[in-house]
Coordinates of C-alpha atoms in Angstrom, one line a residue:
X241 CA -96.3 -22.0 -15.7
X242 CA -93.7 -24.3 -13.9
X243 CA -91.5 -23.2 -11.1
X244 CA -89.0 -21.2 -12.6
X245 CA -85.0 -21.8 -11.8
X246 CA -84.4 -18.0 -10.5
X247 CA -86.5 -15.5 -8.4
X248 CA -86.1 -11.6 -9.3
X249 CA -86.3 -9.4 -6.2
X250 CA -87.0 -5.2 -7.0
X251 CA -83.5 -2.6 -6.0
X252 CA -83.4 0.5 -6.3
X253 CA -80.7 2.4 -7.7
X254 CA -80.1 6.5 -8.9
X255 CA -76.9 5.5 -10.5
X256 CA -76.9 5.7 -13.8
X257 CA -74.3 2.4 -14.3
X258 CA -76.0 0.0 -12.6
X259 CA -73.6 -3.2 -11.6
X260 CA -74.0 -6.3 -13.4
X261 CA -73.0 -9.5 -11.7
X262 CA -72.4 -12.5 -14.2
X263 CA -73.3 -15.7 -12.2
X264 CA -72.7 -19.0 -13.3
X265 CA -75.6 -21.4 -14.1
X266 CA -75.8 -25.4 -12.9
X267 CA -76.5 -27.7 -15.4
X268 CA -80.5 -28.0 -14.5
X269 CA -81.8 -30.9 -12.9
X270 CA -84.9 -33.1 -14.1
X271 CA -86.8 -33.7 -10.5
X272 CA -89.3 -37.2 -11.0
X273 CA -92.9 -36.4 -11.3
X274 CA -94.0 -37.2 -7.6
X275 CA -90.9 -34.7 -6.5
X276 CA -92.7 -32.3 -8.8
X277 CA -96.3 -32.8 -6.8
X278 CA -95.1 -33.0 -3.3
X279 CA -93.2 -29.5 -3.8
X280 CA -95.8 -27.5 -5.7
X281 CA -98.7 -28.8 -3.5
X282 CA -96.0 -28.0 -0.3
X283 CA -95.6 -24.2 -1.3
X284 CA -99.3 -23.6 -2.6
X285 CA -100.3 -24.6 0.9
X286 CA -97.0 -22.3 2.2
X287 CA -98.7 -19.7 0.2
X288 CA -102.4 -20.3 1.4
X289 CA -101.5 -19.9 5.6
X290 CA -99.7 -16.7 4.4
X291 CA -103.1 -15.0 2.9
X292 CA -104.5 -16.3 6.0
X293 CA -102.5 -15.2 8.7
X294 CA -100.0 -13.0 7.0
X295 CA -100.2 -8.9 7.3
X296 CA -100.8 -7.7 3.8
X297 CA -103.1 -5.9 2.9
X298 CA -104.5 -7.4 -0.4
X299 CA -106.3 -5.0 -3.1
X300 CA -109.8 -6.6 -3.4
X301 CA -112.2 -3.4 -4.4
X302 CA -113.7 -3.1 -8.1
X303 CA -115.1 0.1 -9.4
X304 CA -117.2 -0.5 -12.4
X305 CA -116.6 3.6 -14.2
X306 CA -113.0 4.0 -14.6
X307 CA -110.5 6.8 -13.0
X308 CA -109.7 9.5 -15.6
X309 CA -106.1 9.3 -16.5
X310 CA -104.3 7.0 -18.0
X311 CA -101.3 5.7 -16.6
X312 CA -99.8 3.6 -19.0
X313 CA -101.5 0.9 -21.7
X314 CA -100.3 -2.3 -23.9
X315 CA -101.5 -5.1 -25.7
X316 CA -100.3 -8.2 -26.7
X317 CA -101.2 -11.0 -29.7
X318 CA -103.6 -14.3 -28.4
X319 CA -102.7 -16.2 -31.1
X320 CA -99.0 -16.2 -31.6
X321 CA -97.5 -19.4 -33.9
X322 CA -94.5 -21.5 -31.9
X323 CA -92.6 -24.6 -33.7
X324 CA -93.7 -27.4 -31.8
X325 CA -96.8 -25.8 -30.3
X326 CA -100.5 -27.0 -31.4
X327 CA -102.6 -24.2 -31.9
X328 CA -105.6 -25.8 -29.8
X329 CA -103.5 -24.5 -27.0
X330 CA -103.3 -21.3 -28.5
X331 CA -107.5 -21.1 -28.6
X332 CA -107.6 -22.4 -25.2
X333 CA -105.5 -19.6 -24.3
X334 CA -107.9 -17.5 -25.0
X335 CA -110.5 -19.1 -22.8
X336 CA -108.4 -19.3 -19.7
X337 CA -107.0 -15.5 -20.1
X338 CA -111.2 -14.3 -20.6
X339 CA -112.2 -16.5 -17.5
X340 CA -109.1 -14.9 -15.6
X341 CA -109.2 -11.2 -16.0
X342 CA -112.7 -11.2 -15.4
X343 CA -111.2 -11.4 -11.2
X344 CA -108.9 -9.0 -12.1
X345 CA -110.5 -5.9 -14.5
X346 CA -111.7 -2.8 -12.8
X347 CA -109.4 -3.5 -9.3
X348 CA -108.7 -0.9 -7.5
X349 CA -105.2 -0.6 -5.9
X350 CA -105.2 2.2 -3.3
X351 CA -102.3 3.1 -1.4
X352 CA -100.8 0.6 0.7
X353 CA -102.6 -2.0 -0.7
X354 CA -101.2 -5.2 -2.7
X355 CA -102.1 -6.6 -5.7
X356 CA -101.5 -10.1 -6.3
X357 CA -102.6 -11.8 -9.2
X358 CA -103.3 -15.6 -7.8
X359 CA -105.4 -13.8 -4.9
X360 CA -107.9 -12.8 -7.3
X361 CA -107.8 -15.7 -9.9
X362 CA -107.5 -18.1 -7.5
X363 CA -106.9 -21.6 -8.8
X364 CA -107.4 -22.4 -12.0
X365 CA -109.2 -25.8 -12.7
X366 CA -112.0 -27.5 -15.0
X367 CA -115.1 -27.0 -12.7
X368 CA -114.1 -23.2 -13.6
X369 CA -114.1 -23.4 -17.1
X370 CA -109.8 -23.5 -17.6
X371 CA -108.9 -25.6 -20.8
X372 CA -105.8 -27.3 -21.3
X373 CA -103.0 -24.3 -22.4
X374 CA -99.4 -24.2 -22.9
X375 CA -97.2 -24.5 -19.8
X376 CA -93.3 -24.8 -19.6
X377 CA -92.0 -27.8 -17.0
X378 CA -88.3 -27.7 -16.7
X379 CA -88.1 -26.4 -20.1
X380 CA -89.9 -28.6 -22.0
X381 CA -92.9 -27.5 -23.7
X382 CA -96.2 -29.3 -22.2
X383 CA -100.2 -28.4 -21.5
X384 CA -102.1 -28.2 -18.5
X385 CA -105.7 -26.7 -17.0
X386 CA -105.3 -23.1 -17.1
X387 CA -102.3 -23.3 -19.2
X388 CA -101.0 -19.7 -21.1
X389 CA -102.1 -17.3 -18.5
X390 CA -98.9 -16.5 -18.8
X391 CA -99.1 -14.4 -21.2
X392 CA -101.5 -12.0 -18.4
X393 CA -98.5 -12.0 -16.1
X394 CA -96.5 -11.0 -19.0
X395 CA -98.5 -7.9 -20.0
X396 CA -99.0 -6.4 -16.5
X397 CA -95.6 -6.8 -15.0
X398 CA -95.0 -4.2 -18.6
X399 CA -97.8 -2.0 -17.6
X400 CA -96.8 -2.1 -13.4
X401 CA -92.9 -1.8 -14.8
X402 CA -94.0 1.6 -16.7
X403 CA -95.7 3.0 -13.1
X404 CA -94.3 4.1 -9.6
X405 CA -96.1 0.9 -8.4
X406 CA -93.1 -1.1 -6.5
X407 CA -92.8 -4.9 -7.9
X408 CA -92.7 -6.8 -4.7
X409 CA -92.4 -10.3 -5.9
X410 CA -91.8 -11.7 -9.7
X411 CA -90.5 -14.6 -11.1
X412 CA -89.6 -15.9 -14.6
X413 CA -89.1 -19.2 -16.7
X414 CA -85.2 -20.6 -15.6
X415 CA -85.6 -21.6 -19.8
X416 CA -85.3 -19.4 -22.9
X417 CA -87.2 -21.9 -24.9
X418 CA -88.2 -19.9 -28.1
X419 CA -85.8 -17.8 -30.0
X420 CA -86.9 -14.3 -30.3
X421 CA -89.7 -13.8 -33.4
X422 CA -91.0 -10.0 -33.7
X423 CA -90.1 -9.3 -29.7
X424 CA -92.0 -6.0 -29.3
X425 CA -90.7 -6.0 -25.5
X426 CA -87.1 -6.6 -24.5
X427 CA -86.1 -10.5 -22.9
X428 CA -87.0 -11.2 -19.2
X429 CA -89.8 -8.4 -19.6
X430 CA -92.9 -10.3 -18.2
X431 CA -93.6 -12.7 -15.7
X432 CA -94.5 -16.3 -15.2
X433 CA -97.1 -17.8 -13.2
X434 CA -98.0 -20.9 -11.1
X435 CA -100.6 -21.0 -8.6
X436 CA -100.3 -19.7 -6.7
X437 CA -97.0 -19.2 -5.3
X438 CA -95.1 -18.1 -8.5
X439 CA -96.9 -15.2 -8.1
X440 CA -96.7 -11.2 -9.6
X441 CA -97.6 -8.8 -6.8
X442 CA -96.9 -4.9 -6.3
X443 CA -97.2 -2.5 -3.9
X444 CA -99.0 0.6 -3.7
X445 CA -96.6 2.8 -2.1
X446 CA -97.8 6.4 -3.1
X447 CA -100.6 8.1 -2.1
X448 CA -102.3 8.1 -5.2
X449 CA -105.3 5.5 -6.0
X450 CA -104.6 3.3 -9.8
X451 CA -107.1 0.8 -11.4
X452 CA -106.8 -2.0 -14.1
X453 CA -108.5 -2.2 -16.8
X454 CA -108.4 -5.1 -19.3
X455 CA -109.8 -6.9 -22.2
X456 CA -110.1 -9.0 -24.9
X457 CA -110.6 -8.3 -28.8
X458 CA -110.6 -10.5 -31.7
X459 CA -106.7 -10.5 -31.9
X460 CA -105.1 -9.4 -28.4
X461 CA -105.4 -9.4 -24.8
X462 CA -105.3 -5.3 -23.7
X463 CA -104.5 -3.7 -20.4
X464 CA -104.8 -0.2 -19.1
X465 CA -103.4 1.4 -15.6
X466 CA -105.6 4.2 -14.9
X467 CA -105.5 6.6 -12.0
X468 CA -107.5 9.0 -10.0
X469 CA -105.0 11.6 -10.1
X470 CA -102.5 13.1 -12.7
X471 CA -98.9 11.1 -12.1
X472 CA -96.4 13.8 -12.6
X473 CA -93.7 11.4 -13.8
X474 CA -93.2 9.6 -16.6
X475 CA -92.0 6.3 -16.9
X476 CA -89.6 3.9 -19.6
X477 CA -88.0 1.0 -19.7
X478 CA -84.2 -0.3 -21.1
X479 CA -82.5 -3.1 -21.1
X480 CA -78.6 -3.4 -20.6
X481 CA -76.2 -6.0 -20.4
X482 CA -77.6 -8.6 -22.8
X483 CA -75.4 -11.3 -22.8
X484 CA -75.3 -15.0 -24.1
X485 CA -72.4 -17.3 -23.0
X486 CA -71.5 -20.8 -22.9
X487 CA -71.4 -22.4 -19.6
X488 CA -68.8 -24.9 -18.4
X489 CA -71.1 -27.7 -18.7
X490 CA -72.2 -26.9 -22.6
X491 CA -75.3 -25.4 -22.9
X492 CA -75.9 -21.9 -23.3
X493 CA -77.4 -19.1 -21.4
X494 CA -78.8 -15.6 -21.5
X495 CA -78.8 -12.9 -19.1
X496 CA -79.9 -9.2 -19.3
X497 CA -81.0 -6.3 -17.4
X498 CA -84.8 -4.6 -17.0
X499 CA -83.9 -0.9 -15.8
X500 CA -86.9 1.7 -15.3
X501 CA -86.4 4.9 -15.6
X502 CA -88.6 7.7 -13.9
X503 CA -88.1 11.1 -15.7
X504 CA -89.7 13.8 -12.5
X505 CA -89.4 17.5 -13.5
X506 CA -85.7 17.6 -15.4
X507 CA -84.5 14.9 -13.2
X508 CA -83.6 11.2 -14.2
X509 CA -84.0 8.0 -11.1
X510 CA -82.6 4.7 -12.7
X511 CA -84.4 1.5 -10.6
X512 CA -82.9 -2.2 -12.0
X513 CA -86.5 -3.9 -12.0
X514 CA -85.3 -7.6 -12.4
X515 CA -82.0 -8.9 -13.6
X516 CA -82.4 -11.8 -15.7
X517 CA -80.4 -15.6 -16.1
X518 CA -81.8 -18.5 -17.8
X519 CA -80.9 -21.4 -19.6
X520 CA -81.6 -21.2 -23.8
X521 CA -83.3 -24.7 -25.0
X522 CA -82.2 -23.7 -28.9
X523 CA -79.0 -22.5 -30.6
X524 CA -78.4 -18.9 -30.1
X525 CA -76.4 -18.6 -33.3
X526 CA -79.3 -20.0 -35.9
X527 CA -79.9 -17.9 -38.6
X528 CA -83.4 -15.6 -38.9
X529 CA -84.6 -17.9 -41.8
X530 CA -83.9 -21.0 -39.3

């Protein structure tokens, strides 16, 4: 839930090959703690005067019976084991995720309207309930109040990503910090968070009304994207151009591709979602027993 290294902005393409530019990655640098402070308390305000004075027009509406049709649905494990990782901060995932959604289940976007996920929440802190969780900070693993929502950014950028909903603004972790252990969704798939500028919005830009819908169970955090009417298309994702290479200064890093594809009538539209670069914190070449 740190700032991330690289920002993904939504294109649109029809091609089918979609152009893949290979950038080179700086060796990252480790910012003092006080740098750290003074820049996330600079853009959270940033952030603030924008949902005061900016134009958008922010969904805010719940609806307590659901639309009808179902749009697109997922789930994902709570309690997932992570060398290094105490799993305290696993169960205080929970918490902050049950505290979180409640802002978020039963929205309503309707058309034109944008849904932001830290204009719901809004910040997570103690008097609220948030535990310490697991948070990221320039790639080392560390804990924080409100730590692992995460993992909520994660599930509904793959629920938005499987919808005509238009990302608007996404970011990632700049660190692949743990190898990949039973990925059910391809790398660079989700979204990180950071109140409350690193930040996953989308725009309504159809005329049709959606809703969220999410929840936990005993074993995962669920989510729905329902709608009022029937979406004609359908909707799946690829990834392309996996890469890992070495870069000039030693370490290693991975970069990918997350394409959607809309299938309307007999007619394929590709759209590259995010294009992904970060820098891997393990060896990419250890065995699957290691």
């Amino acid at each position: 839930m740190k700032t991330p290294l690289f920002k993904s902005r939504t294109t649109h393409s029809r091609v089918v090959g979609i152009h893949f530019k290979m950038n080179e990655i700086q060796e990252p640098i480790n910012r003092g703690p006080l740098r750290q402070y003074l820049g996330k308390e600079y853009f959270i305000l940033k952030r603030k005067l924008d949902w005061l004075f900016g134009n958008t027009n922010w969904a805010n509406t719940k609806a307590e019976s659901l639309l009808k049709n179902m749009v697109f649905q997922h789930k994902s494990m709570i309690l997932r084991p992570l060398k290094d990782v105490d799993m305290y901060l696993q169960e205080n995932k929970r918490t902050n995720l049950k505290i979180a959604i409640q802002h978020i289940d039963k929205i309503v976007i309707k058309p034109n309207e944008t849904f932001s996920i830290w204009k719901l929440v809004g910040r997570p802190t103690k008097q609220k309930g948030y535990l310490d969780g697991l948070v990221l900070n320039q790639g080392k693993i560390g804990k924080d109040i409100g730590g692992g929502l995460c993992q909520l950014g994660n599930l509904l950028f793959w629920i938005f990503a499987h919808s005509p909903l238009s990302v608007m603004e996404r970011y990632r972790h700049g660190f692949d910090v743990f190898p990949d252990v039973n990925r059910k969704v391809p790398f660079g798939a989700g979204a990180t968070l950071s109140y409350n500028y690193i930040d996953l919005q989308v725009k309504n830009d159809t005329n049709h009304t959606f809703q969220l819908n999410l929840w936990l169970d005993k074993t995962h955090l669920n989510g729905e994207l329902r709608s009022q009417e029937i979406i004609e298309s359908s909707y799946s994702v690829e990834e392309r151009n996996h890469i890992m290479k070495q870069q000039y200064w030693g370490g290693y890093s991975r970069h990918n591709q997350i394409i959607q594809i809309e299938k309307r009538d007999d007619t394929f539209f590709e759209k590259l979602l995010v294009e992904n670069h970060a820098i891997m914190m393990y060896n990419p070449f250890l065995s699957e027993k290691e």
